[in-house]
PDB file of C-alpha atoms in Angstrom:
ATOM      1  CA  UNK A   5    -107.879 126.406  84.432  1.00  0.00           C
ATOM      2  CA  UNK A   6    -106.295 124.521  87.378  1.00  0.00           C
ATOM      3  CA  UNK A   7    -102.476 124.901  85.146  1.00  0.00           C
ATOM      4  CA  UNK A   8    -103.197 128.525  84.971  1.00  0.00           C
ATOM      5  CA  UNK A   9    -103.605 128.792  88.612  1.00  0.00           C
ATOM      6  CA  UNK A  10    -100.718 127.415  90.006  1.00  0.00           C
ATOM      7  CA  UNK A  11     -98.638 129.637  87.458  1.00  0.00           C
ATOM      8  CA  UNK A  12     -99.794 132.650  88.922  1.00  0.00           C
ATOM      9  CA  UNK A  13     -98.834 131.430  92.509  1.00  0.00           C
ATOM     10  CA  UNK A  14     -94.975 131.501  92.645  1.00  0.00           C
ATOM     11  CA  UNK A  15     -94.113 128.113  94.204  1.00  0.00           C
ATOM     12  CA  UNK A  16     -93.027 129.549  97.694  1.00  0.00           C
ATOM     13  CA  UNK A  17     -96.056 131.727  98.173  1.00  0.00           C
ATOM     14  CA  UNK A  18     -97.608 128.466  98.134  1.00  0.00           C
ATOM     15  CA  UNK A  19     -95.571 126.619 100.016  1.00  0.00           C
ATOM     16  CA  UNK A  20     -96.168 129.060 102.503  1.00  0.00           C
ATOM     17  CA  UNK A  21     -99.720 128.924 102.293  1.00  0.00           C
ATOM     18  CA  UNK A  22    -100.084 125.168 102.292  1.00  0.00           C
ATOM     19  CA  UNK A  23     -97.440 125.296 105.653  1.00  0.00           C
ATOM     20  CA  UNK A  24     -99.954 127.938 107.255  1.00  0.00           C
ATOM     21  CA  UNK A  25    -103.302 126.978 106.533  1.00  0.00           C
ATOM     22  CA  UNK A  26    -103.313 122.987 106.672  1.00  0.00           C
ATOM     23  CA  UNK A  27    -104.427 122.819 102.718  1.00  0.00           C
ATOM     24  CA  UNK A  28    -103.005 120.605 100.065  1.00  0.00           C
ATOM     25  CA  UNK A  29    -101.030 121.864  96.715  1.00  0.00           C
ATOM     26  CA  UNK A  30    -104.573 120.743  94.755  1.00  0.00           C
ATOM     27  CA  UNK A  31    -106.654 122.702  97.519  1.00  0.00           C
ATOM     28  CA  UNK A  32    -104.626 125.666  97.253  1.00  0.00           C
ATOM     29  CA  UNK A  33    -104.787 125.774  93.320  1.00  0.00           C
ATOM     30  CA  UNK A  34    -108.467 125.230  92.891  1.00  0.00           C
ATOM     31  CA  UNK A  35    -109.309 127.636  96.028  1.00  0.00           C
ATOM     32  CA  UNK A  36    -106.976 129.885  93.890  1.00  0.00           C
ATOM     33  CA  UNK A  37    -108.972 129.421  90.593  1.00  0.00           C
ATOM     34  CA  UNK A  38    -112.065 129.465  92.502  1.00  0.00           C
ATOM     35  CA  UNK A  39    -110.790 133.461  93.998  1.00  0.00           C
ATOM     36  CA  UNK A  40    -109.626 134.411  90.729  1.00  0.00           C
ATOM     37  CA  UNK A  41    -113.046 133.812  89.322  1.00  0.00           C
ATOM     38  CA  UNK A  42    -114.985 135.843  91.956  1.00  0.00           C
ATOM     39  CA  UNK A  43    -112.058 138.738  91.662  1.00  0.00           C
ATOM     40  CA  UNK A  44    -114.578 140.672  89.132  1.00  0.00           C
ATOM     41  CA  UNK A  45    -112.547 144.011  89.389  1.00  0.00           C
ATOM     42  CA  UNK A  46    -109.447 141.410  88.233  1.00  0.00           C
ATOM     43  CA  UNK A  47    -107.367 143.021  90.804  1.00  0.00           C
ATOM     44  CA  UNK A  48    -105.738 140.260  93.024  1.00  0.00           C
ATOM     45  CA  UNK A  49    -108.662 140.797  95.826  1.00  0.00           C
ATOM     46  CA  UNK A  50    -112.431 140.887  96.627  1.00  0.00           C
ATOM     47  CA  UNK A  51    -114.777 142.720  98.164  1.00  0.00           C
ATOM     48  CA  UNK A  52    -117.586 142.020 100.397  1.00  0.00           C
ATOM     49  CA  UNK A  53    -119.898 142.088  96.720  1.00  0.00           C
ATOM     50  CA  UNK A  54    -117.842 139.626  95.073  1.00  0.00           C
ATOM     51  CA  UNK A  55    -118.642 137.588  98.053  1.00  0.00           C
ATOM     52  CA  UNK A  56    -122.650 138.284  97.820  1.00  0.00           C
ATOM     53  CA  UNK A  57    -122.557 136.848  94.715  1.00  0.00           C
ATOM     54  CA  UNK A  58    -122.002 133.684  95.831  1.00  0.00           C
ATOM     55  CA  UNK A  59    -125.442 131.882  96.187  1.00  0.00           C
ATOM     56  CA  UNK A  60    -125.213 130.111  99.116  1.00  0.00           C
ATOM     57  CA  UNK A  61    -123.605 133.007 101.270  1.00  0.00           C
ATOM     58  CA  UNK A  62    -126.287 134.962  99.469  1.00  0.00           C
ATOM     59  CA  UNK A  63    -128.936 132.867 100.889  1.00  0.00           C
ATOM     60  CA  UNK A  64    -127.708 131.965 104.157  1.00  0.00           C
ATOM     61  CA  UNK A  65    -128.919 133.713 106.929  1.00  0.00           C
ATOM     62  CA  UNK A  66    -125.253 133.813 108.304  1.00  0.00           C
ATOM     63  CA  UNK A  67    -124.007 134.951 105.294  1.00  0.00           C
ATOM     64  CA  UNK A  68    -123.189 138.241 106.241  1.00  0.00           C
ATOM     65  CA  UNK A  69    -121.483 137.743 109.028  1.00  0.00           C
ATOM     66  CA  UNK A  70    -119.442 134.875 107.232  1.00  0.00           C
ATOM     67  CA  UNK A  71    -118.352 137.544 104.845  1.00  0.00           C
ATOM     68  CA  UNK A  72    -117.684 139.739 107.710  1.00  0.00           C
ATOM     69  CA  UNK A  73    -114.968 137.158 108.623  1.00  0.00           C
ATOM     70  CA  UNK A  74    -113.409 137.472 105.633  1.00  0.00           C
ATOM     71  CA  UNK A  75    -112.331 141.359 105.951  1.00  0.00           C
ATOM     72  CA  UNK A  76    -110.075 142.168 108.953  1.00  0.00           C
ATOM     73  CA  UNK A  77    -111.379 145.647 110.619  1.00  0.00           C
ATOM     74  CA  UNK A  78    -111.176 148.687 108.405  1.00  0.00           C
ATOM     75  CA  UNK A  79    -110.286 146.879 105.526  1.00  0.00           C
ATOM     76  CA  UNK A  80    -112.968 146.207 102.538  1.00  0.00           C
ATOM     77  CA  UNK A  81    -110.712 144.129 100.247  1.00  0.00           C
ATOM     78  CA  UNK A  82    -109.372 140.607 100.978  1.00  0.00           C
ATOM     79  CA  UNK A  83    -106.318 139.481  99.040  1.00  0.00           C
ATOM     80  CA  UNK A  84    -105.793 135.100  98.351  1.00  0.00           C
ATOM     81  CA  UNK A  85    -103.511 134.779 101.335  1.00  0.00           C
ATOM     82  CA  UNK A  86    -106.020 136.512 103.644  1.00  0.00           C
ATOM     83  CA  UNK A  87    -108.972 134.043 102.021  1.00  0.00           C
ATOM     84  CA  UNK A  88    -107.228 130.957 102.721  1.00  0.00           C
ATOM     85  CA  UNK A  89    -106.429 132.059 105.807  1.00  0.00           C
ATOM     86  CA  UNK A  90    -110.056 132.335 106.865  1.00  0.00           C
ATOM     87  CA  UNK A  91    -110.835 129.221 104.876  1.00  0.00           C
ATOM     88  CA  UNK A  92    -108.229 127.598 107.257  1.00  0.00           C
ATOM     89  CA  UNK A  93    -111.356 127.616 110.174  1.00  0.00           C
ATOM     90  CA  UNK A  94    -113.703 125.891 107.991  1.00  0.00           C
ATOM     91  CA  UNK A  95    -111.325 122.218 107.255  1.00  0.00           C
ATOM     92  CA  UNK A  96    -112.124 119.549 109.535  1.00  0.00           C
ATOM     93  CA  UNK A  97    -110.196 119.570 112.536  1.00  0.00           C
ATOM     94  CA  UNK A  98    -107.441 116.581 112.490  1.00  0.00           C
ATOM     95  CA  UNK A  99    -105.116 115.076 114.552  1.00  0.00           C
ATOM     96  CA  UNK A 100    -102.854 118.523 115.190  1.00  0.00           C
ATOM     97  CA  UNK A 101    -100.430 116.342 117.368  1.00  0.00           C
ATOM     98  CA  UNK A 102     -99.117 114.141 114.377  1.00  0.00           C
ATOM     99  CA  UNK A 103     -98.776 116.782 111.826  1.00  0.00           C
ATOM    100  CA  UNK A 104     -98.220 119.951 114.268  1.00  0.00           C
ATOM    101  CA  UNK A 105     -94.747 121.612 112.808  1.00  0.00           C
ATOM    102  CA  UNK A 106     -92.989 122.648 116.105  1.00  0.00           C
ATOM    103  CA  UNK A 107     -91.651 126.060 114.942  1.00  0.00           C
ATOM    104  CA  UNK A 108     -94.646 126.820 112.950  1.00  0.00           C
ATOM    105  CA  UNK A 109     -97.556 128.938 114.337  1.00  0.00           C
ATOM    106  CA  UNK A 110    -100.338 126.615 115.761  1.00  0.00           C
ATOM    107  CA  UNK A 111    -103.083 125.557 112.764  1.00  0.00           C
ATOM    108  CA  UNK A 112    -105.565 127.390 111.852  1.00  0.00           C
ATOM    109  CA  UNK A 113    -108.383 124.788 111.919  1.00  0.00           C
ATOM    110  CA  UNK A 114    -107.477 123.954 115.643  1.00  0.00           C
ATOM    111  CA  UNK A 115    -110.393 123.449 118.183  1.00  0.00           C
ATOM    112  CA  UNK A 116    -109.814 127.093 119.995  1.00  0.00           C
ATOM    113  CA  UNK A 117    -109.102 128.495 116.800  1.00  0.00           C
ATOM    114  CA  UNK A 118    -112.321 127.399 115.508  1.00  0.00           C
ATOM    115  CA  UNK A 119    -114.034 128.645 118.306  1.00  0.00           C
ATOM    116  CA  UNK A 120    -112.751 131.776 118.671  1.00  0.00           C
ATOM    117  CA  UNK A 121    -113.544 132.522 115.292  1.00  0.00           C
ATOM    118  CA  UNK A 122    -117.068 131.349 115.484  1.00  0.00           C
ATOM    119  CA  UNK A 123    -117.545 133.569 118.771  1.00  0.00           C
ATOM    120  CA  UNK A 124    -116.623 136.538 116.401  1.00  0.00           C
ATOM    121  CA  UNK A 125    -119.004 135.615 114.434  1.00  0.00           C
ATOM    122  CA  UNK A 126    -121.736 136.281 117.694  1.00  0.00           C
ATOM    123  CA  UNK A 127    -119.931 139.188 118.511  1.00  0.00           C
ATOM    124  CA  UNK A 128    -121.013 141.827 116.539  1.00  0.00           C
ATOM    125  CA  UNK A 129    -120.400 144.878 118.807  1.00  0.00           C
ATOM    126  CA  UNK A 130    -116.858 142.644 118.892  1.00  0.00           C
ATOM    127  CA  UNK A 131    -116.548 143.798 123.146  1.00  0.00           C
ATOM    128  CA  UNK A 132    -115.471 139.812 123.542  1.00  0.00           C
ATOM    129  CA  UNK A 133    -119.000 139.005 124.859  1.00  0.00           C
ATOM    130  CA  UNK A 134    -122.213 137.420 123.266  1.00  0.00           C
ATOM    131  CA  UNK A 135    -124.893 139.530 124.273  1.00  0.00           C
ATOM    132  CA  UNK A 136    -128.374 138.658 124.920  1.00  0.00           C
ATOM    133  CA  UNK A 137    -129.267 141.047 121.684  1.00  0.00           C
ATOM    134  CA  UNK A 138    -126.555 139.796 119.760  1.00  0.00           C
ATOM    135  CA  UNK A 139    -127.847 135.843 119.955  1.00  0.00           C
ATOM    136  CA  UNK A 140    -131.078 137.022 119.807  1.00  0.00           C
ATOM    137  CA  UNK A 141    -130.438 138.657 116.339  1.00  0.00           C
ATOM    138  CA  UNK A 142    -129.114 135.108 115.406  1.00  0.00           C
ATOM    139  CA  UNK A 143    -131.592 133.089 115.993  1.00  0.00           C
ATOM    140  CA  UNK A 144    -134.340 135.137 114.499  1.00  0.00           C
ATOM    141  CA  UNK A 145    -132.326 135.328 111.129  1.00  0.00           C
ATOM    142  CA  UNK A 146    -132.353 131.394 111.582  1.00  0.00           C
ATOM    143  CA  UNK A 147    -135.967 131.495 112.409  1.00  0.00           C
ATOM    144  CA  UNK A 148    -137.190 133.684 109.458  1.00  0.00           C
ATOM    145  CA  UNK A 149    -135.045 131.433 107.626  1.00  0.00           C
ATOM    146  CA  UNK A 150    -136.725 128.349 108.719  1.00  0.00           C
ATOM    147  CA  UNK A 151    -140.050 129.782 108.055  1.00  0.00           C
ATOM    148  CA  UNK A 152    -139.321 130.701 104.475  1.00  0.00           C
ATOM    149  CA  UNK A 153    -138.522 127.544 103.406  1.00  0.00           C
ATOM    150  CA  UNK A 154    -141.263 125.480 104.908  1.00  0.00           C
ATOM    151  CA  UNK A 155    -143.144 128.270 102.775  1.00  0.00           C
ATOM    152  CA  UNK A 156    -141.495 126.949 100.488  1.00  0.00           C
ATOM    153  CA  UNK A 157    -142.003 123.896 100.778  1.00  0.00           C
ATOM    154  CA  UNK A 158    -145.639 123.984 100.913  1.00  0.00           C
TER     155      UNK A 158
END
């Protein structure tokens, strides 16, 4: 499966990718096996119901707003590029100093990066503010969440 991945990426498209995001040549070509087998429709994208099937977005009480992330305004289909992209904010921050490219854009998975993108995530009427509403929202998805699974638990 992994083979059949990295023959559908030409080699500069990854190169590309791997130079932009921060992810290795094995990270990219299971990531890309991994999109390929959530790409239902089989049309080089996904939609925000290819995500939902994923169980653990699916049970998350974030998980809608994580998908959110994935699809730039307007747009209801992500292509690979655009999911590693996003992906990008989730790696452990490293040391950006050492491997920071000086003509390449600034990573992905740096600290402000990762902050401004988990602000969006708070920002649902997206007017660059957290309102009281908005965080309010959040926790009480967290706290329904929390109850159900001492429920559970029980």
């Amino acid at each position: 499966m992994g083979s059949r991945a990295s023959t559908l990426l030409r080699d500069e498209e990854l190169e590309e990718i791997k130079k932009e995001t921060g992810f290795s040549h094995s990270q990219i070509t299971r990531l890309y096996s991994r999109f390929t087998s959530l790409d239902k429709g089989e049309n080089g994208t996904l939609s925000r119901e290819d995500f939902q099937r994923i169980p653990e977005l699916a049970i998350n009480p974030l998980g809608d707003r994580i998908i959110n992330a994935f699809f730039p305004e307007g747009e209801d289909q992500v292509n690979f590029r655009g999911f590693m992209r996003t992906l990008a904010h989730f790696r452990p921050i490293e040391d950006n100093e050492k491997s920071k490219d000086v003509n390449g854009p600034e990573p992905l998975n740096r600290r402000s990066n990762k902050l401004h993108f988990a602000f969006r995530l708070y920002d649902l009427d997206k007017d660059d503010k957290i309102s009281r509403d908005e965080l309010l929202q959040v926790l009480e998805k967290v706290d329904v969440e929390q109850k159900m699974s001492i429920r559970f638990l029980h």
